[in-house]
Amino acid sequence: MRGLSMRLFLVSLRVFMVITKFCSERIAKYAFEYAYLNNRKKVTAVHKANIMKLADGLFLESCREVAKKYPGITYNEIIVDNCCMQLVAKPEQFDVMVTPNLYGNLVANTAAGIAGGTGVMPGGNVGADHAVFEQGASAGNVGKDKIVRENKANPVALLLSSAMMLRHLQFPSFADRLETAVKRVISEGNCRTKDLGGQSTTQQVVDAVIANLE
Amino acid sequence: MAAFLARRLLGTSTSSSATLISASRAFFSSTTPIKATLFPGDGIGPEIAESVKQVFTAADVAIEWDEHYVSTEVDPRTNSFLTWESLQSVLDNKVGLKGPMATPIGKGHRSLNLTLRKELNLYANVRPCYSLPGYKTRYDDVDLITIRENTEGEYSGLEHQVVKGVVESIKIITRKASMRVAEYAFLYAKTHGRTKVSAIHKANIMQKTDGLFLQCCDEVAEKYPEIEYEKVVIDNCCMMLVKNPALFDVLVMPNLYGDIISDLCAGLVGGLGLTPSCNIGEDGIALAEAVHGSAPDIAGKNLANPTALLLSGVMMLRHLKLNKQAEQIHSAIINTIAEGKYRTADLGGTSTTTEFTKAICDHL
């Protein structure tokens, strides 16, 4: 979200959302291409077009146009408040979700919470020329000196993000090896940091992942 | 669970928004019924409204229903399908209960909900969300209230196309509206024995708009030193809610976040079919409503779940300070669902609306 912010006398006004066809099309194309390349079955557009008729209306229009070019992928739309409710009740109904900026922030954090927290969810930021990979959701696992001092930070999110980076660089076998090792350590259960209910330190988890690499 | 039941029994002690009602009632004997507007609504609305009437009658609640229906023609005085008489009824009675209303598609008239909100100046949407004993979801210990500012913010309706392919949407935050909802939130917390109020925001990004909202919450918080106050960023809030909803008590939020969070919380306890809601207006007006849709696919088939409308009716009774009967009806609903013998289809059972309603009446 960018734009002008002004304070009029006791009223704050902000151009809060700028939606452009260019950006909406771009993200929709990325979403469908990602779904196609990663064998995902469904793309869901998250919006509030019943209220933000023009802004989210434009976003949806762009998604619908791109959807037509991918007939093998199911496309549907969901209003953001219903989306959050469905996420907490039945998250398995979702596959790939494409959203504008603000809703994406909320949906990503909600999904991360359901999946286990910021400590485990990977993420990436993709641009036309560059890509930067980092934790998928940042709430609560960032800027906490205490966690760092006590060596309790969970490295899983960043490890899985680096696997995403390896995939992006077209090293799928390395990515697979790293992901398999991490998942095995988590599912075995005896080496977990505090946020996953365990007692291990960051280093212990990393050592366990290395030990599990084939 | 015990703590949550204890809170339920505490009830209201004083509430300035209801003193107008109490004062007017003092003139009449205790058997004079209170007039309340009832909008049964569309689809399953009339069936569930019938359930409410039956349960209230069985519990000897002295309420006289002033029923109004949505018209089939636009009333030029209100520019909507709600007539001027309907709106005047709520303004006169000061209290009402509303079922689901489907706004007809088309242009040239306002949405029904928008009409109600603007004409009655309904500034706060209050939704208690608590785990229902006997209806299991992933979360057992939810007991929170969401209070959403309902008049401005991101839903001010100000959008425009700058050039083809570029659209802007404007968010408005005013001191007046923010103070009003913050005052209500803290007063609600105090009168309902709640211990903490959390203001939800994204002021790190929207520094001026959400910043103003927070400033107002800060000011009101200072007047209530006995109530714990915290500020939580919206994304952090979403995360905390799905990981540990017991961390929250009362949440106060601007419009958009409130919309999303209140539905998210409804999802935690079982969905909109079980969620009560009450809209607070100026001058002590309260319009309780069921927030689920009109479900046209099951309308008229005696399958609908009246729980949301019944629990909203309970909120209305508490607003009217009829706490004893509110508690009676509330316990009857909870016990019926907990027992599990009579449940409607959406709760995984096979009972009809009428069977479920009768079971509640029997539990009174």
Coordinates of C-alpha atoms in Angstrom, one line a residue:
Chain A
M1 CA 0.0 0.0 0.0
R2 CA 1.5 3.3 -0.8
G3 CA 0.2 6.8 -1.4
L4 CA -0.4 10.1 0.2
S5 CA -1.1 10.5 3.8
M6 CA -2.5 13.8 5.1
R7 CA -3.8 15.0 8.4
L8 CA -6.6 17.4 8.0
F9 CA -7.9 19.0 11.2
L10 CA -8.8 16.1 13.5
V11 CA -9.4 13.8 10.5
S12 CA -6.9 11.5 9.0
L13 CA -7.2 10.8 5.3
R14 CA -5.1 8.4 3.4
V15 CA -5.1 7.1 -0.1
F16 CA -5.1 3.7 1.2
M17 CA -5.2 1.5 -1.7
V18 CA -3.9 1.9 -5.2
I19 CA -4.7 -1.0 -7.4
T20 CA -3.4 -1.0 -11.0
K21 CA -4.2 -3.4 -13.8
F22 CA -0.5 -3.8 -14.4
C23 CA 0.3 -5.1 -10.9
S24 CA -2.8 -7.1 -10.6
E25 CA -2.2 -8.9 -13.9
R26 CA 1.4 -9.5 -12.9
I27 CA 0.6 -11.1 -9.6
A28 CA -2.2 -13.2 -11.1
K29 CA 0.1 -14.5 -13.9
Y30 CA 2.7 -15.4 -11.2
A31 CA 0.1 -17.2 -9.2
F32 CA -1.2 -19.3 -12.1
E33 CA 2.3 -20.0 -13.4
Y34 CA 3.4 -21.1 -10.0
A35 CA 0.4 -23.4 -9.7
Y36 CA 1.0 -24.9 -13.1
L37 CA 4.7 -25.5 -12.5
N38 CA 4.2 -26.9 -9.0
N39 CA 1.2 -29.2 -9.9
R40 CA -1.2 -27.3 -7.8
K41 CA -4.9 -27.8 -8.6
K42 CA -6.6 -24.6 -7.6
V43 CA -6.1 -20.9 -7.4
T44 CA -8.3 -18.8 -5.1
A45 CA -8.5 -15.0 -5.4
V46 CA -9.1 -13.3 -2.0
H47 CA -10.9 -9.9 -2.2
K48 CA -13.5 -7.5 -0.8
A49 CA -15.0 -6.4 -4.1
N50 CA -18.5 -6.3 -2.7
I51 CA -17.3 -3.2 -0.8
M52 CA -14.3 -2.0 -2.7
K53 CA -16.0 -2.3 -6.0
L54 CA -13.5 -0.4 -8.1
A55 CA -10.3 -1.4 -6.5
D56 CA -10.8 -5.0 -5.8
G57 CA -13.1 -5.2 -8.8
L58 CA -10.1 -4.4 -11.0
F59 CA -8.0 -7.0 -9.2
L60 CA -10.6 -9.7 -9.8
E61 CA -11.0 -8.7 -13.4
S62 CA -7.3 -9.3 -13.9
C63 CA -7.4 -12.6 -12.1
R64 CA -10.3 -13.8 -14.2
E65 CA -8.5 -12.9 -17.5
V66 CA -5.4 -14.8 -16.5
A67 CA -7.5 -17.8 -15.3
K68 CA -8.9 -18.3 -18.8
K69 CA -5.4 -19.1 -20.0
Y70 CA -5.1 -22.0 -17.6
P71 CA -8.1 -24.2 -18.2
G72 CA -6.6 -27.1 -16.3
I73 CA -6.5 -25.1 -13.0
T74 CA -9.6 -24.5 -11.0
Y75 CA -10.2 -20.9 -10.2
N76 CA -12.5 -19.4 -7.6
E77 CA -13.0 -16.3 -5.6
I78 CA -13.6 -15.7 -1.9
I79 CA -14.3 -12.6 0.2
V80 CA -11.6 -12.0 2.7
D81 CA -13.7 -12.2 5.9
N82 CA -15.2 -15.5 4.8
C83 CA -11.7 -16.6 3.8
C84 CA -10.3 -16.1 7.3
M85 CA -13.2 -18.0 8.8
Q86 CA -12.8 -20.9 6.3
L87 CA -9.1 -20.9 7.0
V88 CA -9.6 -21.5 10.7
A89 CA -12.4 -24.0 10.2
K90 CA -11.3 -26.0 7.2
P91 CA -7.9 -24.9 5.8
E92 CA -7.6 -28.0 3.6
Q93 CA -10.0 -26.5 1.1
F94 CA -7.3 -24.0 0.0
D95 CA -4.4 -24.6 -2.4
V96 CA -2.9 -21.5 -4.0
M97 CA -4.3 -18.1 -2.8
V98 CA -3.7 -14.9 -4.6
T99 CA -4.4 -11.6 -2.9
P100 CA -3.8 -7.9 -2.9
N101 CA -1.3 -6.4 -0.4
L102 CA -3.2 -5.9 2.8
Y103 CA -5.3 -9.0 2.7
G104 CA -2.2 -11.0 1.8
N105 CA -0.5 -9.9 5.0
L106 CA -3.4 -11.1 7.1
V107 CA -4.1 -14.3 5.2
A108 CA -0.4 -15.3 5.3
N109 CA -0.1 -14.8 9.0
T110 CA -3.4 -16.6 9.7
A111 CA -2.3 -19.5 7.5
A112 CA 1.1 -19.5 9.2
G113 CA -0.5 -19.7 12.6
I114 CA -2.5 -22.6 11.6
A115 CA 0.4 -24.4 10.0
G116 CA 2.6 -24.1 13.1
G117 CA 3.7 -20.5 13.4
T118 CA 6.2 -18.0 12.0
G119 CA 9.0 -20.4 13.0
V120 CA 8.2 -22.9 10.3
M121 CA 6.7 -21.1 7.3
P122 CA 9.0 -20.3 4.4
G123 CA 8.5 -17.5 1.9
G124 CA 10.0 -15.6 -1.0
N125 CA 9.8 -12.2 -2.6
V126 CA 9.9 -12.3 -6.4
G127 CA 10.6 -9.5 -8.7
A128 CA 11.2 -9.2 -12.5
D129 CA 15.0 -9.3 -12.1
H130 CA 15.7 -10.5 -8.6
A131 CA 14.3 -12.7 -5.9
V132 CA 14.8 -12.5 -2.1
F133 CA 13.8 -15.4 0.1
E134 CA 12.9 -15.0 3.8
Q135 CA 10.4 -16.2 6.4
G136 CA 6.9 -16.3 5.1
A137 CA 5.3 -14.5 8.0
S138 CA 7.1 -12.3 10.4
A139 CA 4.8 -11.7 13.4
G140 CA 6.5 -12.6 16.6
N141 CA 9.6 -14.3 15.5
V142 CA 11.5 -11.1 14.5
G143 CA 13.5 -8.7 16.5
K144 CA 13.2 -10.6 19.8
D145 CA 16.6 -10.3 21.5
K146 CA 15.6 -12.7 24.2
I147 CA 15.0 -15.6 21.7
V148 CA 18.4 -14.9 20.1
R149 CA 20.3 -14.7 23.4
E150 CA 18.8 -18.0 24.6
N151 CA 19.4 -19.7 21.3
K152 CA 15.7 -20.6 21.0
A153 CA 15.1 -19.2 17.5
N154 CA 13.6 -21.7 15.1
P155 CA 15.7 -22.1 12.0
V156 CA 13.2 -24.2 10.1
A157 CA 11.4 -21.3 8.3
L158 CA 14.7 -19.9 6.9
L159 CA 16.0 -23.4 6.0
L160 CA 12.8 -24.1 4.1
S161 CA 13.0 -20.6 2.5
S162 CA 16.5 -21.5 1.3
A163 CA 15.1 -24.7 -0.2
M164 CA 12.7 -22.4 -2.1
M165 CA 15.7 -20.4 -3.3
L166 CA 17.5 -23.5 -4.5
R167 CA 14.3 -24.5 -6.5
H168 CA 14.2 -21.0 -8.0
L169 CA 17.9 -21.4 -9.0
Q170 CA 16.8 -24.7 -10.7
F171 CA 18.6 -27.1 -8.3
P172 CA 15.5 -29.2 -7.5
S173 CA 17.5 -32.2 -6.2
F174 CA 19.3 -30.1 -3.6
A175 CA 16.0 -28.5 -2.6
D176 CA 14.4 -31.8 -2.2
R177 CA 17.2 -33.2 0.0
L178 CA 17.1 -30.1 2.3
E179 CA 13.3 -30.2 2.6
T180 CA 13.2 -33.9 3.3
A181 CA 15.8 -33.6 6.0
V182 CA 14.0 -30.7 7.7
K183 CA 10.6 -32.5 7.5
R184 CA 12.1 -35.7 8.9
V185 CA 13.6 -33.8 11.9
I186 CA 10.3 -32.1 12.7
S187 CA 8.2 -35.2 12.3
E188 CA 10.5 -37.3 14.5
G189 CA 9.7 -34.8 17.2
N190 CA 12.7 -35.1 19.6
C191 CA 14.5 -32.1 18.2
R192 CA 12.3 -29.0 18.3
T193 CA 12.7 -25.4 19.4
K194 CA 10.4 -23.8 22.0
D195 CA 7.8 -22.5 19.6
L196 CA 7.0 -26.0 18.5
G197 CA 6.8 -27.2 22.1
G198 CA 10.3 -28.6 22.4
Q199 CA 13.5 -27.7 24.4
S200 CA 16.2 -27.8 21.7
T201 CA 18.5 -24.9 20.8
T202 CA 18.8 -23.5 17.3
Q203 CA 22.2 -25.2 16.8
Q204 CA 20.8 -28.6 17.9
V205 CA 18.0 -28.4 15.3
V206 CA 20.5 -27.5 12.6
D207 CA 22.8 -30.3 13.6
A208 CA 19.9 -32.7 13.4
V209 CA 19.0 -31.5 9.9
I210 CA 22.6 -32.0 8.7
A211 CA 22.7 -35.4 10.2
N212 CA 19.5 -36.3 8.3
L213 CA 20.8 -35.1 4.9
E214 CA 21.3 -37.9 2.5
Chain B
M1 CA -14.5 -23.4 31.0
A2 CA -15.3 -22.6 34.6
A3 CA -13.9 -19.1 34.3
F4 CA -16.0 -18.5 31.2
L5 CA -19.2 -19.7 32.9
A6 CA -18.4 -17.5 35.9
R7 CA -18.1 -14.5 33.6
R8 CA -21.4 -15.3 32.0
L9 CA -23.1 -15.2 35.4
L10 CA -21.6 -11.9 36.4
G11 CA -23.9 -10.1 34.0
T12 CA -24.2 -6.4 33.7
S13 CA -24.0 -4.0 36.6
T14 CA -24.4 -0.6 35.1
S15 CA -24.5 0.5 31.5
S16 CA -25.0 4.1 30.6
S17 CA -26.3 3.2 27.2
A18 CA -29.2 1.4 28.7
T19 CA -30.2 3.9 31.4
L20 CA -32.6 5.5 29.0
I21 CA -34.4 2.2 28.7
S22 CA -34.4 1.6 32.4
A23 CA -35.7 5.1 33.1
S24 CA -38.6 4.8 30.7
R25 CA -39.4 1.3 32.1
A26 CA -39.5 2.6 35.6
F27 CA -42.7 4.5 34.8
F28 CA -44.5 1.2 33.9
S29 CA -45.3 -1.8 36.0
S30 CA -43.1 -4.9 35.6
T31 CA -45.8 -6.6 33.5
T32 CA -45.9 -3.9 30.8
P33 CA -44.3 -5.4 27.8
I34 CA -41.3 -3.7 26.2
K35 CA -41.7 -2.9 22.5
A36 CA -39.0 -4.2 20.3
T37 CA -38.7 -4.1 16.5
L38 CA -38.3 -7.4 14.8
F39 CA -37.1 -7.7 11.2
P40 CA -37.5 -11.4 10.3
G41 CA -35.7 -10.9 7.1
D42 CA -35.5 -13.1 4.0
G43 CA -34.9 -16.8 3.3
I44 CA -34.7 -18.7 6.6
G45 CA -35.3 -15.4 8.4
P46 CA -39.0 -15.9 9.1
E47 CA -38.5 -19.5 10.4
I48 CA -35.8 -18.6 12.9
A49 CA -37.7 -15.5 14.0
E50 CA -40.6 -17.8 14.8
S51 CA -38.2 -19.8 17.0
V52 CA -37.1 -16.7 18.8
K53 CA -40.7 -15.8 19.5
Q54 CA -41.6 -19.3 20.8
V55 CA -38.6 -19.4 23.1
F56 CA -39.2 -15.9 24.4
T57 CA -42.8 -16.7 25.1
A58 CA -41.9 -19.9 26.8
A59 CA -39.5 -18.0 29.0
D60 CA -42.1 -15.4 29.9
V61 CA -40.2 -12.5 28.4
A62 CA -42.3 -9.4 28.4
I63 CA -41.5 -8.2 24.9
E64 CA -44.0 -7.1 22.4
W65 CA -42.7 -7.6 18.9
D66 CA -43.2 -4.8 16.3
E67 CA -42.6 -6.7 13.1
H68 CA -41.4 -5.1 9.9
Y69 CA -40.7 -6.6 6.6
V70 CA -38.5 -5.5 3.7
S71 CA -40.7 -4.0 1.0
T72 CA -40.7 -5.1 -2.6
E73 CA -40.4 -1.5 -3.8
V74 CA -37.9 1.2 -3.1
D75 CA -39.1 3.8 -0.6
P76 CA -38.1 7.2 -1.9
R77 CA -37.8 8.6 1.6
T78 CA -35.1 6.2 2.5
N79 CA -33.8 5.3 -1.0
S80 CA -33.9 1.6 -0.1
F81 CA -36.3 -1.3 0.3
L82 CA -36.6 -0.5 4.0
T83 CA -39.5 1.8 4.6
W84 CA -39.3 5.0 6.6
E85 CA -41.8 3.4 9.1
S86 CA -39.4 0.5 9.7
L87 CA -36.6 2.8 10.5
Q88 CA -38.8 5.0 12.6
S89 CA -39.9 1.9 14.6
V90 CA -36.3 1.2 15.7
L91 CA -35.7 4.8 16.5
D92 CA -38.8 4.9 18.7
N93 CA -38.4 1.5 20.4
K94 CA -34.7 1.9 20.7
V95 CA -34.1 -1.8 20.5
G96 CA -34.5 -4.4 17.8
L97 CA -33.7 -7.8 16.5
K98 CA -32.9 -8.5 12.8
G99 CA -32.7 -11.6 10.8
P100 CA -30.7 -12.1 7.6
M101 CA -31.5 -9.7 4.8
A102 CA -30.5 -10.2 1.2
T103 CA -30.1 -7.0 -0.7
P104 CA -31.7 -7.3 -4.1
I105 CA -29.1 -6.9 -6.9
G106 CA -29.4 -3.7 -8.9
K107 CA -28.6 -0.1 -8.8
G108 CA -30.4 3.0 -7.7
H109 CA -30.9 2.0 -4.0
R110 CA -28.7 1.5 -1.0
S111 CA -27.9 -1.8 0.5
L112 CA -30.3 -2.7 3.4
N113 CA -27.5 -3.1 5.9
L114 CA -25.9 0.2 4.8
T115 CA -29.3 1.9 5.2
L116 CA -29.8 0.6 8.7
R117 CA -26.3 1.6 9.7
K118 CA -26.4 5.1 8.3
E119 CA -30.0 6.0 9.4
L120 CA -29.6 4.6 12.9
N121 CA -26.0 5.8 13.3
L122 CA -24.9 2.3 14.3
Y123 CA -21.3 2.9 15.2
A124 CA -20.1 -0.2 17.0
N125 CA -20.6 -3.9 16.0
V126 CA -20.2 -6.1 19.1
R127 CA -19.7 -9.9 18.7
P128 CA -19.0 -12.2 21.6
C129 CA -17.3 -15.3 20.5
Y130 CA -17.0 -18.2 23.0
S131 CA -16.5 -21.9 22.6
L132 CA -19.8 -23.8 22.9
P133 CA -19.6 -26.7 25.3
G134 CA -20.6 -29.8 23.4
Y135 CA -19.8 -28.4 20.0
K136 CA -16.2 -29.3 19.3
T137 CA -13.9 -27.2 17.1
R138 CA -10.1 -27.1 17.1
Y139 CA -10.3 -24.5 19.8
D140 CA -11.8 -25.1 23.3
D141 CA -11.0 -22.0 25.2
V142 CA -12.2 -19.1 23.1
D143 CA -13.9 -16.4 25.2
L144 CA -13.5 -13.0 23.6
I145 CA -15.5 -10.0 22.3
T146 CA -14.8 -8.2 19.1
I147 CA -15.9 -4.6 18.9
R148 CA -15.7 -3.1 15.4
E149 CA -16.0 0.5 14.4
N150 CA -18.7 0.4 11.8
T151 CA -19.1 3.8 10.2
E152 CA -15.9 4.8 8.5
G153 CA -12.3 3.6 7.8
E154 CA -11.7 1.6 4.7
Y155 CA -15.4 1.2 4.0
S156 CA -16.1 4.9 3.6
G157 CA -17.1 4.1 0.0
L158 CA -14.7 6.6 -1.6
E159 CA -13.1 5.0 -4.7
H160 CA -12.3 6.5 -8.0
Q161 CA -10.5 5.6 -11.2
V162 CA -7.5 7.8 -11.7
V163 CA -6.8 6.7 -15.3
K164 CA -7.9 3.5 -17.0
G165 CA -6.2 0.7 -15.2
V166 CA -5.4 2.6 -12.0
V167 CA -7.9 2.9 -9.1
E168 CA -7.6 4.6 -5.7
S169 CA -9.5 3.8 -2.5
I170 CA -9.6 6.3 0.3
K171 CA -9.6 5.4 4.0
I172 CA -11.0 7.9 6.5
I173 CA -10.4 7.9 10.3
T174 CA -11.9 10.6 12.5
R175 CA -11.2 11.4 16.1
K176 CA -14.9 11.5 16.7
A177 CA -15.7 8.0 15.5
S178 CA -12.5 6.5 17.0
M179 CA -13.2 8.0 20.5
R180 CA -16.8 6.9 20.3
V181 CA -15.9 3.2 19.7
A182 CA -13.0 3.2 22.1
E183 CA -15.3 4.6 24.9
Y184 CA -17.8 2.0 24.1
A185 CA -15.2 -0.8 24.2
F186 CA -13.8 0.2 27.6
L187 CA -17.3 0.7 29.1
Y188 CA -18.4 -2.7 27.8
A189 CA -15.3 -4.2 29.3
K190 CA -16.0 -2.6 32.7
T191 CA -19.7 -3.4 32.8
H192 CA -19.2 -7.0 31.7
G193 CA -16.3 -7.8 34.1
R194 CA -13.7 -8.2 31.3
T195 CA -10.1 -7.6 32.3
K196 CA -8.3 -6.6 29.1
V197 CA -8.8 -4.5 26.0
S198 CA -6.6 -4.9 22.9
A199 CA -6.5 -2.3 20.2
I200 CA -5.8 -3.9 16.8
H201 CA -4.0 -1.8 14.2
K202 CA -1.4 -1.4 11.5
A203 CA 0.0 1.9 12.6
N204 CA 3.6 0.9 11.7
I205 CA 2.5 1.3 8.1
M206 CA -0.6 3.5 8.2
Q207 CA 0.9 5.9 10.6
K208 CA -1.6 8.7 10.4
T209 CA -4.8 6.9 10.1
D210 CA -4.3 3.9 12.4
G211 CA -2.1 6.2 14.5
L212 CA -5.1 8.5 15.2
F213 CA -7.2 5.5 16.1
L214 CA -4.6 4.3 18.5
Q215 CA -4.2 7.8 20.0
C216 CA -7.9 7.8 20.8
C217 CA -7.7 4.3 22.4
D218 CA -4.7 5.5 24.5
E219 CA -6.7 8.4 25.8
V220 CA -9.7 6.4 26.8
A221 CA -7.5 3.7 28.3
E222 CA -6.1 6.2 30.8
K223 CA -9.6 6.7 32.2
Y224 CA -9.8 3.0 33.0
P225 CA -6.6 2.2 34.9
E226 CA -8.1 -1.0 36.2
I227 CA -8.5 -2.5 32.8
E228 CA -5.3 -3.9 31.1
Y229 CA -4.7 -2.3 27.7
E230 CA -2.4 -3.4 24.9
K231 CA -1.9 -2.6 21.2
V232 CA -1.4 -5.5 18.8
V233 CA -0.5 -5.2 15.1
I234 CA -3.1 -6.9 12.9
D235 CA -0.9 -9.6 11.4
N236 CA 0.4 -10.5 14.8
C237 CA -3.2 -10.6 16.0
C238 CA -4.2 -13.1 13.3
M239 CA -1.3 -15.3 14.2
M240 CA -2.1 -15.2 18.0
L241 CA -5.7 -15.8 17.4
V242 CA -5.2 -19.0 15.5
K243 CA -2.5 -20.3 17.8
N244 CA -3.9 -19.3 21.2
P245 CA -7.2 -17.4 21.2
A246 CA -7.2 -17.5 25.0
L247 CA -4.7 -14.6 24.9
F248 CA -7.5 -12.2 24.0
D249 CA -10.4 -10.7 25.9
V250 CA -11.9 -7.6 24.3
L251 CA -10.7 -6.5 20.9
V252 CA -11.4 -3.0 19.5
M253 CA -10.7 -2.3 15.9
P254 CA -11.3 0.0 12.9
N255 CA -13.7 -1.2 10.2
L256 CA -11.8 -3.4 7.9
Y257 CA -9.7 -5.3 10.5
G258 CA -12.9 -5.6 12.6
D259 CA -14.8 -7.2 9.6
I260 CA -12.1 -9.8 9.0
I261 CA -11.2 -10.5 12.6
S262 CA -14.8 -10.9 13.8
D263 CA -15.4 -13.4 11.1
L264 CA -12.2 -15.2 11.9
C265 CA -13.3 -15.5 15.5
A266 CA -16.6 -16.8 14.4
G267 CA -14.8 -19.5 12.5
L268 CA -12.9 -20.4 15.7
V269 CA -16.1 -21.4 17.5
G270 CA -18.1 -22.9 14.8
G271 CA -19.1 -20.4 12.2
L272 CA -21.7 -17.7 11.5
G273 CA -24.6 -20.0 12.3
L274 CA -23.7 -19.8 16.0
T275 CA -22.5 -16.2 16.3
P276 CA -24.6 -13.5 18.0
S277 CA -24.0 -9.9 17.2
C278 CA -25.3 -6.5 18.3
N279 CA -25.0 -3.1 16.7
I280 CA -24.9 -0.1 19.0
G281 CA -26.2 3.3 17.9
E282 CA -26.2 6.7 19.5
D283 CA -28.9 7.4 22.2
G284 CA -28.8 3.9 23.5
I285 CA -30.1 2.2 20.4
A286 CA -29.2 -1.5 20.1
L287 CA -30.0 -3.7 17.1
A288 CA -29.1 -7.3 17.6
E289 CA -28.7 -9.4 14.5
A290 CA -27.9 -12.8 13.1
V291 CA -24.9 -12.2 10.8
H292 CA -25.3 -15.3 8.7
G293 CA -26.8 -15.2 5.2
S294 CA -30.4 -15.9 4.3
A295 CA -29.6 -19.4 2.9
P296 CA -32.3 -19.4 0.2
D297 CA -31.4 -23.0 -0.6
I298 CA -32.9 -24.3 2.7
A299 CA -35.6 -21.6 3.2
G300 CA -39.0 -23.0 4.1
K301 CA -37.7 -26.5 4.7
N302 CA -37.5 -26.3 8.5
L303 CA -33.8 -27.1 8.5
A304 CA -32.4 -23.8 9.6
N305 CA -30.4 -23.3 12.8
P306 CA -31.9 -20.6 14.9
T307 CA -29.0 -20.4 17.4
A308 CA -27.4 -17.2 16.0
L309 CA -30.7 -15.3 16.1
L310 CA -31.5 -16.7 19.6
L311 CA -28.1 -15.7 21.0
S312 CA -28.5 -12.3 19.5
G313 CA -31.9 -12.1 21.2
V314 CA -30.1 -12.9 24.4
M315 CA -27.7 -10.0 23.8
M316 CA -30.7 -7.8 23.3
L317 CA -32.2 -8.9 26.6
R318 CA -29.0 -8.2 28.4
H319 CA -29.0 -4.7 26.8
L320 CA -32.5 -4.3 28.3
K321 CA -31.2 -5.4 31.7
L322 CA -33.5 -8.5 31.6
N323 CA -30.5 -10.5 32.9
K324 CA -32.4 -13.2 34.6
Q325 CA -34.3 -14.3 31.5
A326 CA -31.3 -13.7 29.3
E327 CA -29.4 -16.2 31.5
Q328 CA -32.2 -18.6 31.5
I329 CA -32.5 -18.7 27.7
H330 CA -28.8 -18.7 27.2
S331 CA -28.3 -21.7 29.5
A332 CA -31.2 -23.5 27.7
I333 CA -29.5 -23.1 24.4
I334 CA -26.0 -24.1 25.6
N335 CA -27.4 -27.2 27.4
T336 CA -29.4 -28.3 24.4
I337 CA -26.4 -28.1 22.1
A338 CA -24.1 -29.7 24.8
E339 CA -26.5 -32.6 25.3
G340 CA -26.3 -33.4 21.6
K341 CA -29.6 -35.1 21.2
Y342 CA -31.2 -32.3 19.2
R343 CA -29.0 -30.6 16.7
T344 CA -29.7 -29.1 13.3
A345 CA -27.9 -30.3 10.2
D346 CA -25.2 -27.7 10.2
L347 CA -24.1 -28.9 13.6
G348 CA -24.0 -32.5 12.4
G349 CA -27.4 -33.5 13.6
T350 CA -30.7 -34.4 12.1
S351 CA -33.2 -32.3 14.0
T352 CA -35.6 -29.8 12.3
T353 CA -35.8 -26.2 13.4
T354 CA -39.0 -26.9 15.3
E355 CA -37.6 -29.9 17.1
F356 CA -34.5 -27.9 18.1
T357 CA -36.7 -25.0 19.3
K358 CA -38.9 -27.3 21.3
A359 CA -35.8 -28.9 23.0
I360 CA -34.7 -25.4 24.0
C361 CA -38.1 -24.6 25.4
D362 CA -38.0 -27.8 27.4
H363 CA -34.6 -26.9 28.8
L364 CA -35.9 -23.7 30.2

